[in-house]
Each structure stands twice: as structure tokens, then as C-alpha cells.
Short mmCIF file of the C-alpha atoms (twelve columns), coordinates in Angstrom:
data_MODEL
# 
_entry.id   MODEL 
# 
loop_
_atom_site.group_PDB 
_atom_site.id 
_atom_site.type_symbol 
_atom_site.label_atom_id 
_atom_site.label_alt_id 
_atom_site.label_comp_id 
_atom_site.label_asym_id 
_atom_site.label_seq_id 
_atom_site.Cartn_x 
_atom_site.Cartn_y 
_atom_site.Cartn_z 
_atom_site.pdbx_PDB_model_num 
ATOM 1   C CA . UNK A 1   -29.479 -80.067 2.575   1 
ATOM 2   C CA . UNK A 2   -31.635 -78.224 0.117   1 
ATOM 3   C CA . UNK A 3   -33.429 -76.364 2.873   1 
ATOM 4   C CA . UNK A 4   -30.133 -75.454 4.465   1 
ATOM 5   C CA . UNK A 5   -28.911 -74.002 1.171   1 
ATOM 6   C CA . UNK A 6   -32.157 -72.190 0.740   1 
ATOM 7   C CA . UNK A 7   -31.839 -70.532 4.176   1 
ATOM 8   C CA . UNK A 8   -28.233 -69.657 3.504   1 
ATOM 9   C CA . UNK A 9   -29.138 -68.080 0.160   1 
ATOM 10  C CA . UNK A 10  -31.925 -66.091 1.794   1 
ATOM 11  C CA . UNK A 11  -29.530 -64.812 4.442   1 
ATOM 12  C CA . UNK A 12  -26.964 -63.896 1.806   1 
ATOM 13  C CA . UNK A 13  -29.644 -62.147 -0.248  1 
ATOM 14  C CA . UNK A 14  -30.773 -60.134 2.777   1 
ATOM 15  C CA . UNK A 15  -27.185 -59.206 3.602   1 
ATOM 16  C CA . UNK A 16  -26.575 -58.249 -0.005  1 
ATOM 17  C CA . UNK A 17  -29.718 -56.126 -0.091  1 
ATOM 18  C CA . UNK A 18  -28.746 -54.383 3.144   1 
ATOM 19  C CA . UNK A 19  -25.236 -53.666 1.872   1 
ATOM 20  C CA . UNK A 20  -26.625 -52.400 -1.434  1 
ATOM 21  C CA . UNK A 21  -28.914 -50.007 0.424   1 
ATOM 22  C CA . UNK A 22  -26.010 -48.736 2.508   1 
ATOM 23  C CA . UNK A 23  -23.930 -48.235 -0.621  1 
ATOM 24  C CA . UNK A 24  -26.819 -46.406 -2.265  1 
ATOM 25  C CA . UNK A 25  -27.099 -44.071 0.719   1 
ATOM 26  C CA . UNK A 26  -23.342 -43.370 0.586   1 
ATOM 27  C CA . UNK A 27  -23.603 -42.660 -3.131  1 
ATOM 28  C CA . UNK A 28  -26.443 -40.198 -2.495  1 
ATOM 29  C CA . UNK A 29  -24.364 -38.385 0.117   1 
ATOM 30  C CA . UNK A 30  -21.371 -38.273 -2.233  1 
ATOM 31  C CA . UNK A 31  -23.493 -36.943 -5.102  1 
ATOM 32  C CA . UNK A 32  -24.889 -34.216 -2.872  1 
ATOM 33  C CA . UNK A 33  -21.394 -33.209 -1.783  1 
ATOM 34  C CA . UNK A 34  -20.125 -33.237 -5.361  1 
ATOM 35  C CA . UNK A 35  -23.023 -31.034 -6.415  1 
ATOM 36  C CA . UNK A 36  -22.140 -28.437 -3.784  1 
ATOM 37  C CA . UNK A 37  -18.439 -28.618 -4.621  1 
ATOM 38  C CA . UNK A 38  -19.189 -28.027 -8.306  1 
ATOM 39  C CA . UNK A 39  -21.573 -25.188 -7.507  1 
ATOM 40  C CA . UNK A 40  -19.005 -23.485 -5.287  1 
ATOM 41  C CA . UNK A 41  -16.317 -23.858 -7.955  1 
ATOM 42  C CA . UNK A 42  -18.605 -22.195 -10.535 1 
ATOM 43  C CA . UNK A 43  -19.301 -19.360 -8.098  1 
ATOM 44  C CA . UNK A 44  -15.557 -18.905 -7.533  1 
ATOM 45  C CA . UNK A 45  -14.994 -18.814 -11.280 1 
ATOM 46  C CA . UNK A 46  -17.735 -16.210 -11.701 1 
ATOM 47  C CA . UNK A 47  -16.275 -14.087 -8.896  1 
ATOM 48  C CA . UNK A 48  -12.881 -14.127 -10.606 1 
ATOM 49  C CA . UNK A 49  -14.036 -13.850 -14.226 1 
ATOM 50  C CA . UNK A 50  -16.663 -11.117 -13.837 1 
ATOM 51  C CA . UNK A 51  -14.238 -8.321  -12.847 1 
ATOM 52  C CA . UNK A 52  -11.783 -9.397  -15.547 1 
ATOM 53  C CA . UNK A 53  -14.490 -9.285  -18.224 1 
ATOM 54  C CA . UNK A 54  -15.751 -5.932  -16.969 1 
ATOM 55  C CA . UNK A 55  -12.204 -4.591  -16.990 1 
ATOM 56  C CA . UNK A 56  -11.666 -5.738  -20.567 1 
ATOM 57  C CA . UNK A 57  -14.876 -3.993  -21.612 1 
ATOM 58  C CA . UNK A 58  -14.265 -0.798  -19.615 1 
ATOM 59  C CA . UNK A 59  -10.508 -0.301  -20.009 1 
ATOM 60  C CA . UNK A 60  -9.966  0.169   -23.797 1 
ATOM 61  C CA . UNK A 61  -12.197 3.264   -24.150 1 
ATOM 62  C CA . UNK A 62  -10.580 4.805   -21.056 1 
ATOM 63  C CA . UNK A 63  -7.079  4.121   -22.390 1 
ATOM 64  C CA . UNK A 64  -8.032  5.641   -25.735 1 
ATOM 65  C CA . UNK A 65  -9.316  8.754   -23.967 1 
ATOM 66  C CA . UNK A 66  -6.152  9.024   -21.882 1 
ATOM 67  C CA . UNK A 67  -3.966  8.570   -24.966 1 
ATOM 68  C CA . UNK A 68  -5.895  11.282  -26.847 1 
ATOM 69  C CA . UNK A 69  -5.475  13.679  -23.917 1 
ATOM 70  C CA . UNK A 70  -1.771  12.876  -23.709 1 
ATOM 71  C CA . UNK A 71  -1.275  13.550  -27.406 1 
ATOM 72  C CA . UNK A 72  -3.109  16.878  -27.175 1 
ATOM 73  C CA . UNK A 73  -1.055  17.967  -24.175 1 
ATOM 74  C CA . UNK A 74  2.211   16.839  -25.739 1 
ATOM 75  C CA . UNK A 75  1.467   18.847  -28.900 1 
ATOM 76  C CA . UNK A 76  0.750   21.914  -26.798 1 
ATOM 77  C CA . UNK A 77  3.982   21.349  -24.866 1 
ATOM 78  C CA . UNK A 78  5.932   21.001  -28.065 1 
ATOM 79  C CA . UNK A 79  4.679   24.394  -29.207 1 
ATOM 80  C CA . UNK A 80  5.508   25.864  -25.802 1 
ATOM 81  C CA . UNK A 81  9.037   24.443  -25.780 1 
ATOM 82  C CA . UNK A 82  9.731   26.086  -29.100 1 
ATOM 83  C CA . UNK A 83  8.551   29.467  -27.838 1 
ATOM 84  C CA . UNK A 84  9.654   29.400  -24.179 1 
ATOM 85  C CA . UNK A 85  13.176  29.294  -22.818 1 
ATOM 86  C CA . UNK A 86  12.242  28.845  -19.112 1 
ATOM 87  C CA . UNK A 87  11.896  25.082  -18.226 1 
ATOM 88  C CA . UNK A 88  10.177  25.682  -14.875 1 
ATOM 89  C CA . UNK A 89  7.456   27.615  -16.663 1 
ATOM 90  C CA . UNK A 90  6.917   24.612  -18.933 1 
ATOM 91  C CA . UNK A 91  6.482   22.292  -15.970 1 
ATOM 92  C CA . UNK A 92  3.946   24.616  -14.389 1 
ATOM 93  C CA . UNK A 93  2.041   24.932  -17.654 1 
ATOM 94  C CA . UNK A 94  2.062   21.167  -18.164 1 
ATOM 95  C CA . UNK A 95  0.650   20.557  -14.693 1 
ATOM 96  C CA . UNK A 96  -1.950  23.271  -15.220 1 
ATOM 97  C CA . UNK A 97  -3.043  21.785  -18.569 1 
ATOM 98  C CA . UNK A 98  -3.174  18.305  -17.093 1 
ATOM 99  C CA . UNK A 99  -5.312  19.449  -14.171 1 
ATOM 100 C CA . UNK A 100 -7.701  21.246  -16.526 1 
ATOM 101 C CA . UNK A 101 -8.162  18.103  -18.603 1 
ATOM 102 C CA . UNK A 102 -8.660  15.902  -15.567 1 
ATOM 103 C CA . UNK A 103 -11.161 18.289  -13.983 1 
ATOM 104 C CA . UNK A 104 -13.134 18.639  -17.190 1 
ATOM 105 C CA . UNK A 105 -13.974 14.933  -17.149 1 
# 
């Protein structure tokens, strides 16, 4: 009986070892897949975040420049509206001033 138990334990040990090796191989495959999934998610995040960060860095100076130009043009228009009675002339002058400012940049 002892020998029979010994053989049975050996068989169970071999089966257990084989199953453990299979599980280990599955775990390796899963880890590899998880690595690639995480890497791809970081790349996606970088693709989305990079333009947003660049926009936040680039946009405020441009908006400030646009606002300064608008204020200068509006002051000039205010002076023109006080001196001119023809509204179509004001529109033409406004467009002309705006084009000059845009072309100078």
C-alpha cells in the first residue's frame, strides 16, 4: 500500500508541476498583453494631451495680441465715428484697418 501511495503521489506531483508550468506560461502571455495595452494607452494619452498642452501654451499670447489689436482699432473707430457721418465709410475704413493689421503680422 505504501508503494501504491508513493506512485500516486508522484503522479499527482507530476500533474501538478505540469499544470503549474501551463499556468506560468498563460501568466507570461497575459503580462505581455497587459504591457502592450498599457503602452498603447499611454501613447493615446500623449497623442491627446500634447496638442492640448501646446494650445494652452500658444493661445494666451495670441489672444492678448488679438485683444490689443482690437482695442487699437476700436479706439480709432470711435474717433472716426465722432468725426464722420457716413456709416458705409466707417465700415470700409474698419475693414481697411483690420487688413493692414493682419498683413503686418
